[in-house]
Short mmCIF file of C-alpha atoms in Angstrom, two decimals:
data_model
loop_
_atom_site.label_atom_id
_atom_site.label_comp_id
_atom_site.label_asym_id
_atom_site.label_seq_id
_atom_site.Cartn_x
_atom_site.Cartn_y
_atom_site.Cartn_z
CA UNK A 1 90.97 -91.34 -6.29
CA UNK A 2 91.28 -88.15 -4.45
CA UNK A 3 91.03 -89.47 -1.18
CA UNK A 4 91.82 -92.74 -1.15
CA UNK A 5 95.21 -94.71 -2.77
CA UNK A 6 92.25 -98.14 -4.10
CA UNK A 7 92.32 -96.59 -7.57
CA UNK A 8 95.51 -94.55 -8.07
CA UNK A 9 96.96 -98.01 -10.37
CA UNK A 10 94.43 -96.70 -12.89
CA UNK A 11 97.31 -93.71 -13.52
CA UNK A 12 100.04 -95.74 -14.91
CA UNK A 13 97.23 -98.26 -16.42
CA UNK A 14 96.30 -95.36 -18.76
CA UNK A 15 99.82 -94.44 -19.86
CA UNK A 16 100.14 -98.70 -20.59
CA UNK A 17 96.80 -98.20 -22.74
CA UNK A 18 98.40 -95.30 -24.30
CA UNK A 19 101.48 -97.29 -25.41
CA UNK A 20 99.79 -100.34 -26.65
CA UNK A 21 97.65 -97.97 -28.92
CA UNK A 22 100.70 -96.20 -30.08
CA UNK A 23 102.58 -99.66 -31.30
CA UNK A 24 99.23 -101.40 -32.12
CA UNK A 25 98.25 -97.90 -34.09
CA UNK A 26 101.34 -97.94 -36.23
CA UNK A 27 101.81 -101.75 -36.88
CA UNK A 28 98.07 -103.08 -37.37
CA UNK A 29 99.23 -106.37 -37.53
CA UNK A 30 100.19 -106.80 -33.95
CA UNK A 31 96.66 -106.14 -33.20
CA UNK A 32 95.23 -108.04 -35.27
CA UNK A 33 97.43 -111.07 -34.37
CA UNK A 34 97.36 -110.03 -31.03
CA UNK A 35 100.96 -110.26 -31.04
CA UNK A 36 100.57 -107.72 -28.12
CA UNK A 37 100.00 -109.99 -25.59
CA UNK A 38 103.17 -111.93 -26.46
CA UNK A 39 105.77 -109.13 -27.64
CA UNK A 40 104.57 -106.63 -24.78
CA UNK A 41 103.04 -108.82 -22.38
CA UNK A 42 103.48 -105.54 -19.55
CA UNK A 43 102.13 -103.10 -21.80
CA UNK A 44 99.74 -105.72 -22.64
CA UNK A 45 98.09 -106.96 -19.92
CA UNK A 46 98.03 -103.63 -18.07
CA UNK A 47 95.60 -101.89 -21.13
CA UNK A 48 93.42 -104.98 -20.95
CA UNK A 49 93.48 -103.77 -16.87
CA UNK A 50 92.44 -100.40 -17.75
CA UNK A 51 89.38 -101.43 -20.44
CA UNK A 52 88.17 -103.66 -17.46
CA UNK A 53 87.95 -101.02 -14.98
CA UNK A 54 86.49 -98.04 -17.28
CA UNK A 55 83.96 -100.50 -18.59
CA UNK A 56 82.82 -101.39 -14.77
CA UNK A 57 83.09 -98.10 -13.26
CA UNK A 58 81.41 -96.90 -16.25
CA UNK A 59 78.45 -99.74 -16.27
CA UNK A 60 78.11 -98.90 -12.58
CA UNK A 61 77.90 -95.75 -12.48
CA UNK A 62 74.75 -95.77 -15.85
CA UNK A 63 72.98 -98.42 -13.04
CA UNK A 64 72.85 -95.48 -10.79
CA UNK A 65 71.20 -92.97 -13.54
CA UNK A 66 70.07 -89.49 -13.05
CA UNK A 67 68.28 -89.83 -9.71
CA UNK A 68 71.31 -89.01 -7.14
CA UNK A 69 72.26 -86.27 -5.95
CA UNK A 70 75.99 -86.72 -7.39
CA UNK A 71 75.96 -83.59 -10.13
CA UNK A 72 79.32 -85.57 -11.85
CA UNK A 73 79.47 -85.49 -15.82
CA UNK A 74 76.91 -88.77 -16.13
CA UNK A 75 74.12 -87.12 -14.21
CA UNK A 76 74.71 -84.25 -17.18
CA UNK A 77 75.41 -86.98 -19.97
CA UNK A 78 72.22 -88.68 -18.77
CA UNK A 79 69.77 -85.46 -18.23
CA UNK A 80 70.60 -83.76 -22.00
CA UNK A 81 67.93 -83.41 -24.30
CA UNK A 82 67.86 -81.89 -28.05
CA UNK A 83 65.25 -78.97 -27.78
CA UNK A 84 63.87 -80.04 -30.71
CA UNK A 85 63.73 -83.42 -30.46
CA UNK A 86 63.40 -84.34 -27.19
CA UNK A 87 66.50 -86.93 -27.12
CA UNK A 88 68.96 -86.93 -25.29
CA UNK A 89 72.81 -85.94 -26.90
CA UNK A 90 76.28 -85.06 -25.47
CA UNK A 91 76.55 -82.40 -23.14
CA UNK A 92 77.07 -78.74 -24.92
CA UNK A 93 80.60 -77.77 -25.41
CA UNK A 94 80.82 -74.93 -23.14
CA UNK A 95 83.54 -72.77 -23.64
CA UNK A 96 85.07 -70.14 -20.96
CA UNK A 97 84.73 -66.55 -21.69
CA UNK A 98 88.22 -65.93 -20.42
CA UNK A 99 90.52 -65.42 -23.12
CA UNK A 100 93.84 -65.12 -21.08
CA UNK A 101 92.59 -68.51 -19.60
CA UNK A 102 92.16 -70.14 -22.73
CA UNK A 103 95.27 -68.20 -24.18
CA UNK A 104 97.31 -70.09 -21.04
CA UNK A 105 95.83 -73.07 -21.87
CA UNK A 106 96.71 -73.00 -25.23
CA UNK A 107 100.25 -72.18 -24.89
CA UNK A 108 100.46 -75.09 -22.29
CA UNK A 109 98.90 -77.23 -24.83
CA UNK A 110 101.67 -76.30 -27.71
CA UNK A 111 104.34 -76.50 -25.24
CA UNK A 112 103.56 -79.87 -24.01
CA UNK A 113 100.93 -81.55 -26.89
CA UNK A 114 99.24 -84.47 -25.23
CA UNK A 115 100.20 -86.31 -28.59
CA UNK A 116 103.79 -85.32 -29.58
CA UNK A 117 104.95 -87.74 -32.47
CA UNK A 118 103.59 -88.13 -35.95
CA UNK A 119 100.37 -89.74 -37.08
CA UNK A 120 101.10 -91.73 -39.67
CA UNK A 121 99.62 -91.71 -42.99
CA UNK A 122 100.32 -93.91 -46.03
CA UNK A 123 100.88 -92.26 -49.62
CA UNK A 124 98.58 -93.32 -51.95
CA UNK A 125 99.15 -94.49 -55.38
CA UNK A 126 100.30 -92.32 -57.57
CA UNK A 127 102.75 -90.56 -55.10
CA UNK A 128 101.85 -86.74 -54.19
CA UNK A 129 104.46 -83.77 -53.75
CA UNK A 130 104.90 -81.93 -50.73
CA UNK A 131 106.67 -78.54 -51.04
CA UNK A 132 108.22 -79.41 -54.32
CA UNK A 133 109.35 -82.81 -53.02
CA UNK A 134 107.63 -85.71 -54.67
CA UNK A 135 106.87 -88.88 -52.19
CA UNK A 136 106.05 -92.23 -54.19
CA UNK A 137 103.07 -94.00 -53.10
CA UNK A 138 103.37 -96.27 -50.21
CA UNK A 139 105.58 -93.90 -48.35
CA UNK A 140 104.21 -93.35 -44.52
CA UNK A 141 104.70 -89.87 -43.67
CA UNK A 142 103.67 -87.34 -41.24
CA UNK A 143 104.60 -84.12 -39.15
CA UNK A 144 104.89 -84.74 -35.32
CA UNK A 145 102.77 -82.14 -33.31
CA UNK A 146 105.95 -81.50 -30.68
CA UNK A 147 107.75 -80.42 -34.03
CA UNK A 148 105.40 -78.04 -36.08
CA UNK A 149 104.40 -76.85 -32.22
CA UNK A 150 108.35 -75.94 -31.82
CA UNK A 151 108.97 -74.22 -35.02
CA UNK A 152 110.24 -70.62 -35.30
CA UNK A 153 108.13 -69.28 -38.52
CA UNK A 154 104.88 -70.41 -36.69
CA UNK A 155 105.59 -69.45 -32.81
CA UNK A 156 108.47 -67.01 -32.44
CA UNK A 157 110.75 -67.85 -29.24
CA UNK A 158 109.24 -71.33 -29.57
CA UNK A 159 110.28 -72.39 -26.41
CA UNK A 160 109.23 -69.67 -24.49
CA UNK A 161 105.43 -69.78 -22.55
CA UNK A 162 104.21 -66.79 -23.87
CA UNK A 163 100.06 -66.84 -23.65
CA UNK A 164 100.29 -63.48 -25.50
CA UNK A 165 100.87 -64.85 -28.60
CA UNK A 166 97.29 -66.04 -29.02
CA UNK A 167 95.91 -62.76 -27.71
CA UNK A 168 95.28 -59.92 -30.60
CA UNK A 169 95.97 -56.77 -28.70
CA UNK A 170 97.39 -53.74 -31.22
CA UNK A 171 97.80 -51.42 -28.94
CA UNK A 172 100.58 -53.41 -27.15
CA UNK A 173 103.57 -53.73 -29.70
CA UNK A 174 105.65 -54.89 -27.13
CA UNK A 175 103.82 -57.36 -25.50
CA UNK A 176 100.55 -58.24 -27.68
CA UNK A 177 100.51 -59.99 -30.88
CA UNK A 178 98.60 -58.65 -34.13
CA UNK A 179 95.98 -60.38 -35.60
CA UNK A 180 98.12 -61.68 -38.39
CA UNK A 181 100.78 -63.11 -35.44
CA UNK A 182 97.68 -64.95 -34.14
CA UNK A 183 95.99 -66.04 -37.26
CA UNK A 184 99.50 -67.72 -38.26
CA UNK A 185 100.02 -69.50 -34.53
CA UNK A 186 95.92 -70.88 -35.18
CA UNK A 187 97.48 -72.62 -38.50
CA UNK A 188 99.93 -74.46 -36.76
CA UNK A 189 98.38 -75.78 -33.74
CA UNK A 190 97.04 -79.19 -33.88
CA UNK A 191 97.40 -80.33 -29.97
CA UNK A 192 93.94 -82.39 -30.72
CA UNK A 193 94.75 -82.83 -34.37
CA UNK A 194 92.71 -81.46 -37.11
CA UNK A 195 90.27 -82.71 -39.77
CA UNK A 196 88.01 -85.62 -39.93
CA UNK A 197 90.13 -87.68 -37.47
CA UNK A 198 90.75 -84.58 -35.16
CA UNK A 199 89.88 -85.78 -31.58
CA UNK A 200 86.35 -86.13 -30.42
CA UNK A 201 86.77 -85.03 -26.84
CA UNK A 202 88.52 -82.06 -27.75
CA UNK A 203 85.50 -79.70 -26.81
CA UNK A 204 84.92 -81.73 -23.48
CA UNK A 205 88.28 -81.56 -22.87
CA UNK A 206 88.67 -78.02 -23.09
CA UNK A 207 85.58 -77.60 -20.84
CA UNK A 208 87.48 -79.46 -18.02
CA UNK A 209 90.56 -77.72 -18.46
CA UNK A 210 88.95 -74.16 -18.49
CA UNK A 211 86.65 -75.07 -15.27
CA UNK A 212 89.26 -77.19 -13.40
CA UNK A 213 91.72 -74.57 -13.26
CA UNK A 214 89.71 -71.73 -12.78
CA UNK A 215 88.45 -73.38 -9.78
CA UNK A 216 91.77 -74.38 -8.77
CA UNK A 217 93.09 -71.56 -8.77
CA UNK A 218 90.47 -69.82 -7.12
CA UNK A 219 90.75 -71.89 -4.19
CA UNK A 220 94.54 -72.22 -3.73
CA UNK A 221 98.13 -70.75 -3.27
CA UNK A 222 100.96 -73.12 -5.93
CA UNK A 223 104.21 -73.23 -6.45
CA UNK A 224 106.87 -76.14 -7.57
CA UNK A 225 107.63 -77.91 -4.18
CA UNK A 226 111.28 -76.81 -3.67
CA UNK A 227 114.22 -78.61 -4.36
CA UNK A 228 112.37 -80.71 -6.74
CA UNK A 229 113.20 -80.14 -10.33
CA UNK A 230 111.48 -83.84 -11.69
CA UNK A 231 109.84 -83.03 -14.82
CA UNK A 232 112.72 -80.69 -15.99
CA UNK A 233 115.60 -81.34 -18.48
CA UNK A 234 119.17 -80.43 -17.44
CA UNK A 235 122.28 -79.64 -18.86
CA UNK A 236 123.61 -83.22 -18.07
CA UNK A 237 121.27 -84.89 -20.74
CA UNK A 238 121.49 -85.55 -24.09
CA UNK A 239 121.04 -83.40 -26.69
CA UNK A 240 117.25 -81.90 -26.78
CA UNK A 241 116.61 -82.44 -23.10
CA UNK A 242 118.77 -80.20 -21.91
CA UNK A 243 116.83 -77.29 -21.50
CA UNK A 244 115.93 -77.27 -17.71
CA UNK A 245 112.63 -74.78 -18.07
CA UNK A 246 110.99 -77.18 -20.69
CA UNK A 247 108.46 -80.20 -19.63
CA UNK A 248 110.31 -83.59 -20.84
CA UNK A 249 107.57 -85.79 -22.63
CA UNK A 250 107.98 -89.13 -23.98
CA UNK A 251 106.45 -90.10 -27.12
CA UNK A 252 103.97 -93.23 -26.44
CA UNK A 253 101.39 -91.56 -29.09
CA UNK A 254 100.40 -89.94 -26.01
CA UNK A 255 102.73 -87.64 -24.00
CA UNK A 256 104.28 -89.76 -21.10
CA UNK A 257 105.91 -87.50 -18.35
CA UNK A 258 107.19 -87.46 -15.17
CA UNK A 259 106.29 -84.57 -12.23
CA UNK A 260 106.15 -81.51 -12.26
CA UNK A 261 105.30 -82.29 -8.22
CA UNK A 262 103.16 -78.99 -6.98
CA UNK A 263 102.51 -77.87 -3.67
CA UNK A 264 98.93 -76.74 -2.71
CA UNK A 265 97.93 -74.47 0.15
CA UNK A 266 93.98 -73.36 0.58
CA UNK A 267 93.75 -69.68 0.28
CA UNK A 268 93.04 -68.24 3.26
CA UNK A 269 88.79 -66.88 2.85
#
C-alpha cells in the first residue's frame, strides 16, 4: 500500500465501514432489515467491499503461516505461546517505556478521539438520576468523547496540545502537572472507551502507535507541507470550526478527517 496505488481504495473503504457501523450501531433495525443496502446503497456496498478484502488478505496471508521470513504482526500472532500452557494467545501488549511518547500520544488521542460522538445507551426501567437530574427509563443517553475530552474542569486550556498535562513532575510548577492534575485528566479520558465494552485493540493499538512513531521519527525530518492548511478550521466556518490550530473531525462513530498532508525527508545518517 506503501509502494504501490492497487490497494489505496481500502482507505476510504474503511471510513464507508465506519459509517455504516455508526447508523447500523444506533438504529439496529436497519441492520437487521438490511435496510442499509437500500437507504445507503454507497455507504453500503463499499463496507461489504472492505469485509471482502480483510477477509481475503487475511485468509491469505494464515495460508502462508509462520514459515517466511516476513516478521509482520501474523508471523507474531501465529508463533505466541502461553508459557504455561503451551497454546498459542494474542501477542503481549507491549508498552513503550517513554513517557513523553506516550504523554504525546495521549494528548493527540484527547485532542482528536478516534470515536468523537456519544455511545448510546438506553435507560432502563425504572429511570436513574444523573447529577440530581432524573432520566425516565427508555431515554438513550450518553456523553460524546470529543466533549468530556474538551472540557475545562478535566483538561485546563482544553484546546491547547499540552503532553505535560499527563506527566507528574513537582518540581516544575510552571510547566509540569501534579499528581492530582494527572490523576483528574486519567478520569476523563476515554479515547478507547472504558469498561466492559472498552475497545479490544486498545493495547495493540497503542503498541503501533508507540513503535510507529518512534521509528518514524527516528528516521525522518517533518513538517506541514507549506501552503497547505487542509485539515485546519478557519475563521470563515461556522461556529466550532473556526479555530484554525485544531484537527476538524467528522463524527461517523469513528473520526472522519481530512489532511493534515506532511512532508517527509530521510535524515541524513
Amino acid at each position: 500500500m506503501l509502494e504501490k496505488e492497487d490497494n489505496r481504495f481500502v482507505i476510504d473503504l474503511v471510513s464507508k465501514a465506519s459509517h455504516r457501523h455508526y447508523i447500523c450501531g444506533t438504529l439496529p433495525t436497519i441492520h437487521e432489515l438490511h435496510l442499509d443496502k437500500i437507504l445507503f446503497r454507497n455507504i453500503s456496498s463499499g463496507r461489504s467491499r472492505y469485509m471482502a478484502y480483510s477477509k481475503s488478505r487475511a485468509a491469505e496471508r494464515t495460508k502462508i503461516g509462520s514459515d517466511t521470513d516476513r516478521r509482520d504482526f501474523f508471523y507474531y500472532l501465529l508463533n505466541a505461546k502461553d508459557p504455561e500452557t503451551g497454546q498459542s494467545f494474542s501477542p503481549s501488549e507491549l508498552w513503550g517505556e517513554s513517557n513523553l511518547l506516550l504523554a504525546c500520544i495521549d494528548e493527540a488521542l484527547r485532542l482528536a478521539p478516534p470515536v468523537g460522538g456519544l455511545l448510546p445507551r438506553q435507560v432502563l426501567p425504572g429511570g436513574i438520576t444523573v447529577d440530581g437530574q432524573h432520566i425516565p427509563d427508555g431515554t438513550v443517553i450518553g456523553t460524546p468523547h470529543y466533549a468530556i475530552h474538551h472540557h475545562s474542569d478535566y483538561f485546563p486550556q482544553p484546546f491547547e496540545y499540552r503532553p505535560e498535562r499527563w506527566i507528574s513532575d513537582p518540581g516544575d510548577s510552571d510547566n509540569g502537572s501534579t499528581q492530582n492534575q494527572v490523576d483528574i485528566a486519567h478520569s476523563a479520558f476515554c479515547p478507547f472507551s472504558i469498561g466492559p465494552r472498552g475497545c479490544i485493540g486498545k493495547g495493540m493499538a497503542y503498541e503501533e502507535l508507540l513503535t510507529t512513531i518512534a521509528r518514524v521519527v527516528f528516521l525522518f525530518d517533518m513538517r506541514l507541507a507549506p501552503g497547505k492548511q487542509i485539515g485546519g478550521g478557519s475563521p470563515e466556518r461556522e461556529l466550532g470550526r473556526q479555530r484554525t490550530g485544531e484537527f476538524q473531525l467528522k463524527d461517523i462513530f469513528t473520526s472522519a478527517r481530512d489532511g493534515p498532508l506532511v512532508q517527509f525527508r530521510a535524515r541524513e545518517k
